[in-house]
mmCIF file of C-alpha atoms in Angstrom:
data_model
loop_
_atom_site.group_PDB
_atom_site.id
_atom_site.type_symbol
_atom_site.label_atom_id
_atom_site.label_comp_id
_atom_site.label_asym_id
_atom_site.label_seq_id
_atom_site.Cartn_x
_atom_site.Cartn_y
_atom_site.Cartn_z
ATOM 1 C CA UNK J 1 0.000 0.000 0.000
ATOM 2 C CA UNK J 2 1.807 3.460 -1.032
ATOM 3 C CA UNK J 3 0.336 6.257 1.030
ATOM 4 C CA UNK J 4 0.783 10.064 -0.055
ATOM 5 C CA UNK J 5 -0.693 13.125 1.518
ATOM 6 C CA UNK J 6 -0.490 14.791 -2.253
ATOM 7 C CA UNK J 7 -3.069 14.832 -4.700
ATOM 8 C CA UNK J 8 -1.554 11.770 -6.766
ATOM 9 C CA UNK J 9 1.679 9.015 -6.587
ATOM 10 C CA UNK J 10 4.397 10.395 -8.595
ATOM 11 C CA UNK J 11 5.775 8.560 -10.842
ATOM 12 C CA UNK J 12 2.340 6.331 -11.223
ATOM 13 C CA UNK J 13 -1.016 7.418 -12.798
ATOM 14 C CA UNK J 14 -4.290 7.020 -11.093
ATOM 15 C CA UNK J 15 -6.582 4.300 -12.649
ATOM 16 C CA UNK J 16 -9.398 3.807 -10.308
ATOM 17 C CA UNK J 17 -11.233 5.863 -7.576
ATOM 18 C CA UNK J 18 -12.603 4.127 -4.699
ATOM 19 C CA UNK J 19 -14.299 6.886 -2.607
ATOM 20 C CA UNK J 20 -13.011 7.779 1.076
ATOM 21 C CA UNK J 21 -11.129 5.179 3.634
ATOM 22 C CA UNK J 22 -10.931 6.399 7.346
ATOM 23 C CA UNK J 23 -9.595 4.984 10.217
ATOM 24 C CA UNK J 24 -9.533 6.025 14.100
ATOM 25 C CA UNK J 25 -8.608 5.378 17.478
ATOM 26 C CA UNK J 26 -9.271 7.045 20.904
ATOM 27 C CA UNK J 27 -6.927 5.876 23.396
ATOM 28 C CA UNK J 28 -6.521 7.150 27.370
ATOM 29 C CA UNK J 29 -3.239 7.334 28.866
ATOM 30 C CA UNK J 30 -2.587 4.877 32.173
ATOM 31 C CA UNK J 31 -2.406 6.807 35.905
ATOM 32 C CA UNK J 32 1.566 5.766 36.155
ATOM 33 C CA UNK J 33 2.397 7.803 32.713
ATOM 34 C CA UNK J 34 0.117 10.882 34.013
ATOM 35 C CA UNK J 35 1.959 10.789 36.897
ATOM 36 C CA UNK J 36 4.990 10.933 35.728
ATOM 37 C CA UNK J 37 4.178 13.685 33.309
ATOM 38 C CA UNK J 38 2.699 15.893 36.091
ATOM 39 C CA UNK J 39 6.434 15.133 37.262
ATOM 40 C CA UNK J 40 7.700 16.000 34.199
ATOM 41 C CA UNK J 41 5.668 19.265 34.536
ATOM 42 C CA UNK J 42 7.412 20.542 37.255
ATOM 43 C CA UNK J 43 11.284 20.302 35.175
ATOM 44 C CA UNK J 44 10.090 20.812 31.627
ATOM 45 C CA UNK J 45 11.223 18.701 28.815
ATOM 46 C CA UNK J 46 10.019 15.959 26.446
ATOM 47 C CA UNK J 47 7.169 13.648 27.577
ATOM 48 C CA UNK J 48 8.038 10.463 25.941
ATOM 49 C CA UNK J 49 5.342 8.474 27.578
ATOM 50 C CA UNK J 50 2.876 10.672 25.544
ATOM 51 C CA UNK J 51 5.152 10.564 22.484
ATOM 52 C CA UNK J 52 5.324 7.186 21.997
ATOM 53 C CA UNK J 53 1.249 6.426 22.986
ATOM 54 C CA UNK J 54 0.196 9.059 19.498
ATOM 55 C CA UNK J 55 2.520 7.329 17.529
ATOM 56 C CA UNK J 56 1.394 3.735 18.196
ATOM 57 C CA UNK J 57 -2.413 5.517 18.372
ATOM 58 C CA UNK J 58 -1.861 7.104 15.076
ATOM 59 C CA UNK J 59 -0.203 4.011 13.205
ATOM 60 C CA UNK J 60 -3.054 2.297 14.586
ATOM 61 C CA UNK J 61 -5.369 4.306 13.096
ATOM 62 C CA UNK J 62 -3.034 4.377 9.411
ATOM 63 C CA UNK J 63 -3.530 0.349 9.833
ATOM 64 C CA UNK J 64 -7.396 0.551 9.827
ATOM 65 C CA UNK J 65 -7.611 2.890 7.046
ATOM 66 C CA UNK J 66 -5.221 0.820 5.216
ATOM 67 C CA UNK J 67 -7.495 -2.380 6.106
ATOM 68 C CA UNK J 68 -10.103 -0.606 4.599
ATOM 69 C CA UNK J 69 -8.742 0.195 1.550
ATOM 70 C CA UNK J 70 -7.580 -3.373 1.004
ATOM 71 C CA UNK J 71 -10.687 -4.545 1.581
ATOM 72 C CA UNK J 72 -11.738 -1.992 -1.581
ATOM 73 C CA UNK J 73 -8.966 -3.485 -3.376
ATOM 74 C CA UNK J 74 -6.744 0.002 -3.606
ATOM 75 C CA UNK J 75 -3.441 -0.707 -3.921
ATOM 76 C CA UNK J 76 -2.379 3.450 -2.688
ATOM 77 C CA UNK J 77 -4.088 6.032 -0.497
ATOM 78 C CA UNK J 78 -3.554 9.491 -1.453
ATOM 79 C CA UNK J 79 -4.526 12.739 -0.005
ATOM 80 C CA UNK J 80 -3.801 11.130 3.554
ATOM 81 C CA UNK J 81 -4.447 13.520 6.456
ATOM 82 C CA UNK J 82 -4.546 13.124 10.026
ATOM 83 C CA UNK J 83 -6.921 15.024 12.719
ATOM 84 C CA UNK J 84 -6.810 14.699 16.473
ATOM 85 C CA UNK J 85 -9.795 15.539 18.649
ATOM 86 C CA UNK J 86 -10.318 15.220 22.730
ATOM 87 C CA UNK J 87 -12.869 13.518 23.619
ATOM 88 C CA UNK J 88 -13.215 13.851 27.304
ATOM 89 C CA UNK J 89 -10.866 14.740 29.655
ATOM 90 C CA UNK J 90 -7.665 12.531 29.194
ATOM 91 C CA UNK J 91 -8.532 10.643 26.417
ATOM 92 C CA UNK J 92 -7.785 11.712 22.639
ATOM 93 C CA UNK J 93 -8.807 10.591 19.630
ATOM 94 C CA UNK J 94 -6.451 9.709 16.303
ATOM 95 C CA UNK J 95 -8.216 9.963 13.360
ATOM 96 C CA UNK J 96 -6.667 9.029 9.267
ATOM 97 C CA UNK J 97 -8.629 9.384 6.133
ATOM 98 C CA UNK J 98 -7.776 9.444 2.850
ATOM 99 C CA UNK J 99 -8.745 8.593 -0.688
ATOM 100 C CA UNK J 100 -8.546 5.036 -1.621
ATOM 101 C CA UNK J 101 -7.140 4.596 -5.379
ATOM 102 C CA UNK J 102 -5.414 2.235 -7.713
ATOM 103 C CA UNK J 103 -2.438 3.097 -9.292
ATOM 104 C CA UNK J 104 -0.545 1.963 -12.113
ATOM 105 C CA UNK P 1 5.341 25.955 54.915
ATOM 106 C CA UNK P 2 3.507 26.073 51.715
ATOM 107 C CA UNK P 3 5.595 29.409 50.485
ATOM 108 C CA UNK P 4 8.724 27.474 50.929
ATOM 109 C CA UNK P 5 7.404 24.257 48.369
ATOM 110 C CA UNK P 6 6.452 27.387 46.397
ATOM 111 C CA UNK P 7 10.064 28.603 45.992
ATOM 112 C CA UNK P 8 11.487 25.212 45.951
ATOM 113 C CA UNK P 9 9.663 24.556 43.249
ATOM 114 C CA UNK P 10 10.301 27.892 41.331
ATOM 115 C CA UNK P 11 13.843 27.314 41.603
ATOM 116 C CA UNK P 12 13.667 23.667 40.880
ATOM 117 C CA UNK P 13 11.419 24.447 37.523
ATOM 118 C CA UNK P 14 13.808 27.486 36.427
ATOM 119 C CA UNK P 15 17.214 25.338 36.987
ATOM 120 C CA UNK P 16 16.096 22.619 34.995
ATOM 121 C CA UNK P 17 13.499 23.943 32.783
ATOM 122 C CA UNK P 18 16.638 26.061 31.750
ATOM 123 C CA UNK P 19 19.286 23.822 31.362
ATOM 124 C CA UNK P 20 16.728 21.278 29.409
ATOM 125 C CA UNK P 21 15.882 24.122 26.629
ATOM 126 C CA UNK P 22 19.434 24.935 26.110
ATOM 127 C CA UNK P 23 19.998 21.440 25.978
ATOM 128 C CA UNK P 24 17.100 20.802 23.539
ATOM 129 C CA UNK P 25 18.605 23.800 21.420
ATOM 130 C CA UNK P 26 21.274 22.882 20.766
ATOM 131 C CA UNK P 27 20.873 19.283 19.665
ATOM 132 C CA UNK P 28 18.040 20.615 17.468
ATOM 133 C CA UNK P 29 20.051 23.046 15.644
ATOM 134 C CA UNK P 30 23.230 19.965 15.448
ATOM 135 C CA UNK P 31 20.175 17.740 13.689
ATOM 136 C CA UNK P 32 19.247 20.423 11.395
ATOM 137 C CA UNK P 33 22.370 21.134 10.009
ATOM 138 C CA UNK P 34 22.584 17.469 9.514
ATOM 139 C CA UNK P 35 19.761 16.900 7.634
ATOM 140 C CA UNK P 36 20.426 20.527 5.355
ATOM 141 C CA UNK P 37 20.229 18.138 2.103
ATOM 142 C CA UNK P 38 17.055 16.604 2.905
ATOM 143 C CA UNK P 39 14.641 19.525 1.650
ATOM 144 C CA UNK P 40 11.320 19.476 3.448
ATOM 145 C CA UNK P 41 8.481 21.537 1.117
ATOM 146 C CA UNK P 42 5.057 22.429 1.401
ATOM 147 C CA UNK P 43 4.713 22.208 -1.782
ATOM 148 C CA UNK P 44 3.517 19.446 -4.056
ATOM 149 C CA UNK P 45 4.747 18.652 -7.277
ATOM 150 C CA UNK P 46 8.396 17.296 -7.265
ATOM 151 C CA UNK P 47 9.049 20.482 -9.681
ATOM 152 C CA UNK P 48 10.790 20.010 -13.311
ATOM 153 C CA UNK P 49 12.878 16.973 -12.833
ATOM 154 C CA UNK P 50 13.583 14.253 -15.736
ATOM 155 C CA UNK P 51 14.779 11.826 -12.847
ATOM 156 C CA UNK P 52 12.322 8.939 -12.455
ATOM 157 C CA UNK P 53 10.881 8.009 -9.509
ATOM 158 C CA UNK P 54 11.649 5.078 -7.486
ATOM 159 C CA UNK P 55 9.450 5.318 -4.217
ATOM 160 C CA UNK P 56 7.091 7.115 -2.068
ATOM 161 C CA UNK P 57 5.934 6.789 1.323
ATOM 162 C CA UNK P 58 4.049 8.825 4.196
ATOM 163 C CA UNK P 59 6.721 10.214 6.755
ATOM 164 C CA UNK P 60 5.863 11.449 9.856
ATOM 165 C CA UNK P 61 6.847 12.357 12.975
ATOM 166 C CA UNK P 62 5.944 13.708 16.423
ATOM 167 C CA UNK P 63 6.891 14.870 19.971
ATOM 168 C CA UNK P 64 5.099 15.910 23.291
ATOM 169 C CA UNK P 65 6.818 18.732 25.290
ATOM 170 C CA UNK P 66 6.054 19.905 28.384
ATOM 171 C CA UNK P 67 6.911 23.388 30.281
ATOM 172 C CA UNK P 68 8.553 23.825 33.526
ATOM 173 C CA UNK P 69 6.874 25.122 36.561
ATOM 174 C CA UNK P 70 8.706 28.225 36.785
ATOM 175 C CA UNK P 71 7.705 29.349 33.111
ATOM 176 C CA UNK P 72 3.974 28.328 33.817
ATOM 177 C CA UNK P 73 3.925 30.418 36.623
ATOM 178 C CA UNK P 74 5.844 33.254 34.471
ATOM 179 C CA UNK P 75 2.904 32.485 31.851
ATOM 180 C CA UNK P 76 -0.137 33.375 34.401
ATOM 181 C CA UNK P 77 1.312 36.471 35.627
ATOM 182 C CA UNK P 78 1.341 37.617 31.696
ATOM 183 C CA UNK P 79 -1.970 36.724 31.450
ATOM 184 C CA UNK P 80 -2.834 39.571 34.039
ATOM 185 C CA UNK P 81 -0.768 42.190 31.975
ATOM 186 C CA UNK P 82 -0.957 41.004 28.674
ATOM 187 C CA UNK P 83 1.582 40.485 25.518
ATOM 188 C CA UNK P 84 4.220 38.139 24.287
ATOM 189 C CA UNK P 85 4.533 35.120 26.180
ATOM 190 C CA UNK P 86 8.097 33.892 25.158
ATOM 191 C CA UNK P 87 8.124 30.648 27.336
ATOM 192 C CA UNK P 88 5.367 29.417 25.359
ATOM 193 C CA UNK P 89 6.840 30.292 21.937
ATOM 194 C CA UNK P 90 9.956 28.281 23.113
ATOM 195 C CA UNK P 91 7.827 25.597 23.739
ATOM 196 C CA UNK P 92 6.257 25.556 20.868
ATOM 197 C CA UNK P 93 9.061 25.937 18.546
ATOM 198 C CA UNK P 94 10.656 23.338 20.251
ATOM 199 C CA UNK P 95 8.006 20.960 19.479
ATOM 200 C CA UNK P 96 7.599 21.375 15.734
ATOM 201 C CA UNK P 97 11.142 21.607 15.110
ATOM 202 C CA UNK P 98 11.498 18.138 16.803
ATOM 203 C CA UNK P 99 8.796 16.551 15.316
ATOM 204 C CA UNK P 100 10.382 17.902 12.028
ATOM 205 C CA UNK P 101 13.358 16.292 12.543
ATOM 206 C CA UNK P 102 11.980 13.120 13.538
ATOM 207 C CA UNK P 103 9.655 13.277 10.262
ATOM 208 C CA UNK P 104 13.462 13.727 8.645
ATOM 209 C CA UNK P 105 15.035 11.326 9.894
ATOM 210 C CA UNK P 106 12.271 8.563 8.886
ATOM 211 C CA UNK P 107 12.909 9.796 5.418
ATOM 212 C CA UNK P 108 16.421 9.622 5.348
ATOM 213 C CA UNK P 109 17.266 7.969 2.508
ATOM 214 C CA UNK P 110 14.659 9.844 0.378
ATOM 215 C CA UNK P 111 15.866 12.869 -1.480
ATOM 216 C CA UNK P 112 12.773 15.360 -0.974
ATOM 217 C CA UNK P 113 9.788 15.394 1.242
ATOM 218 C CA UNK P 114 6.533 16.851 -0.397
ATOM 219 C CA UNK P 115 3.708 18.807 1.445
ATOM 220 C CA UNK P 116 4.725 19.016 4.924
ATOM 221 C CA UNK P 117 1.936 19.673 7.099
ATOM 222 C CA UNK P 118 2.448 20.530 11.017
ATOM 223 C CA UNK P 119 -0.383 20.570 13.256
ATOM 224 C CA UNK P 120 -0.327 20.910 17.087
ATOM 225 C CA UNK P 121 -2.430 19.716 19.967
ATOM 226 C CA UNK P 122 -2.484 20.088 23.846
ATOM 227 C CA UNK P 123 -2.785 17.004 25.546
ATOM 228 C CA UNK P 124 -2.653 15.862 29.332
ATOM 229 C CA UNK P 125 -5.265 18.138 30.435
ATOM 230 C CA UNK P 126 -6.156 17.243 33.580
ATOM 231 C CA UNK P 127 -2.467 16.430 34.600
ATOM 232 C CA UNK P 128 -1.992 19.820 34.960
ATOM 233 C CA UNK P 129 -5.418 21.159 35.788
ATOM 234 C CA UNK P 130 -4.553 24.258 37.391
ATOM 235 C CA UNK P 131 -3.166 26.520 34.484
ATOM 236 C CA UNK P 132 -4.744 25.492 30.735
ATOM 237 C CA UNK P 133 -1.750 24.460 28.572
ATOM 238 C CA UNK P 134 1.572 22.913 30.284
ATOM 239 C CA UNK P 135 2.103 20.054 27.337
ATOM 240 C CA UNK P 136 1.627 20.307 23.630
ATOM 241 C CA UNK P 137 2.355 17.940 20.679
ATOM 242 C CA UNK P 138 3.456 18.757 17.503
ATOM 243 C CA UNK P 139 2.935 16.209 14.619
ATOM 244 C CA UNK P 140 4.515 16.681 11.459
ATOM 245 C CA UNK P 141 3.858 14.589 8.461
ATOM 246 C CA UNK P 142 4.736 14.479 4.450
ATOM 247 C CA UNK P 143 5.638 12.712 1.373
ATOM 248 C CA UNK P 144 8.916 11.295 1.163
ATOM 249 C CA UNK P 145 10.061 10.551 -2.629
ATOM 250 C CA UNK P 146 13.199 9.105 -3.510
ATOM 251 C CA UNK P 147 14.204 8.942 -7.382
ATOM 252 C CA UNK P 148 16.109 6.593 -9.117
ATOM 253 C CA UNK P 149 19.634 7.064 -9.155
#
């Protein structure tokens, strides 16, 4: 699956449409990692507790939408974008859509 | 009692918060000098170029920073007067530029990355309840093309 958050692949022409592919997640953080990010709050600096959980909740949410487009039979998703929304208070949510197509 | 926690953690928050930025700073600007011939555009189209095209992929990165006590303090007493908050634009900058680099460094090999996008949260509200923004993420993503050599 080739993903591309441009209007086509280069290098490969579009043969096929297949509409909109989506995929999401909403994920809460454990009481250990908020705790040691209110830490962390006191000395500044990188949270990598809460770096790590968005990445693994956003390729979780890629994998979905590119289940989904498989499922279409795509072989690329283009015009891939990525939107996250709170939900309540300590949870997020992850969202990825894009354009299923088939490229040749 | 409590003023003395207070101070302790002013000065605690200030020491580090400091020596953590500088820190920060100055591996960020090391990376980017590193990573000078990897071109990150917001544009689209690979421009005119007869080389052909041998991959593409999604690159992305991201990073979660969080501000020190002693700047989100700073922060709430210019909310009473009003202007530029510069420990928040440090923060900020911070972020993106590291989740920049990060997106980078997934594309390493590639020769340009296409429409970078960087968007921004703030997460982990209710570990710091008292004062609205203490942590923010940055994610940056694009489109990483390598061409055929």
């Amino acid at each position: 699956m080739i993903l591309t958050n441009i209007e086509s692949v280069p290098g490969k022409n579009i043969v096929e449409h297949f509409g909109v592919v989506s995929g999401s997640t909403v994920r809460a953080k454990h009481v250990g990692r908020d705790i040691m990010a209110s830490l962390k709050n006191l000395v500044g600096g990188e949270l990598k507790g809460y770096t790590e959980l968005l990445q693994d909740s956003r390729d979780e949410a890629t994998n979905r939408m590119i289940a989904q487009a498989g499922q279409l039979g795509a072989n690329a998703i283009v015009n891939v974008r990525f939107a996250t929304s709170s939900v309540a208070q300590g949870a997020s949510e992850l969202y990825a859509y894009g354009t299923a197509v088939r490229v040749e | 009692m409590e003023l003395i926690i207070f101070i302790i953690l002013i000065t605690l928050g200030y020491v580090s918060g400091t020596i953590v930025e500088k820190k920060h700073y100055r591996s960020i600007e090391n990376r980017e000098e590193k990573f000078l011939s990897l071109p990150a555009v917001t544009i689209k189209k690979c421009g005119p170029t007869t080389k052909k095209v041998e991959q593409v992929r999604l690159v992305s990165g991201n990073a979660v920073i969080s501000v020190d006590y002693f700047k989100r303090i700073l922060a709430g007493l210019r909310n009473v007067f009003g202007g530029r908050v510069k420990s928040y634009e440090s923060l900020i900058d911070r972020a993106r530029r590291e989740a920049i680099l990060r997106m980078k460094r997934e594309a390493l090999f590639s020769d340009v990355i296409l429409n970078i996008r960087v968007e921004t949260s703030s997460i982990g509200q209710d570990a710091n309840r008292k004062k609205n923004i203490g942590s923010i993420e940055a994610f940056a993503y694009g489109t990483a093309v390598t061409y055929r050599k």
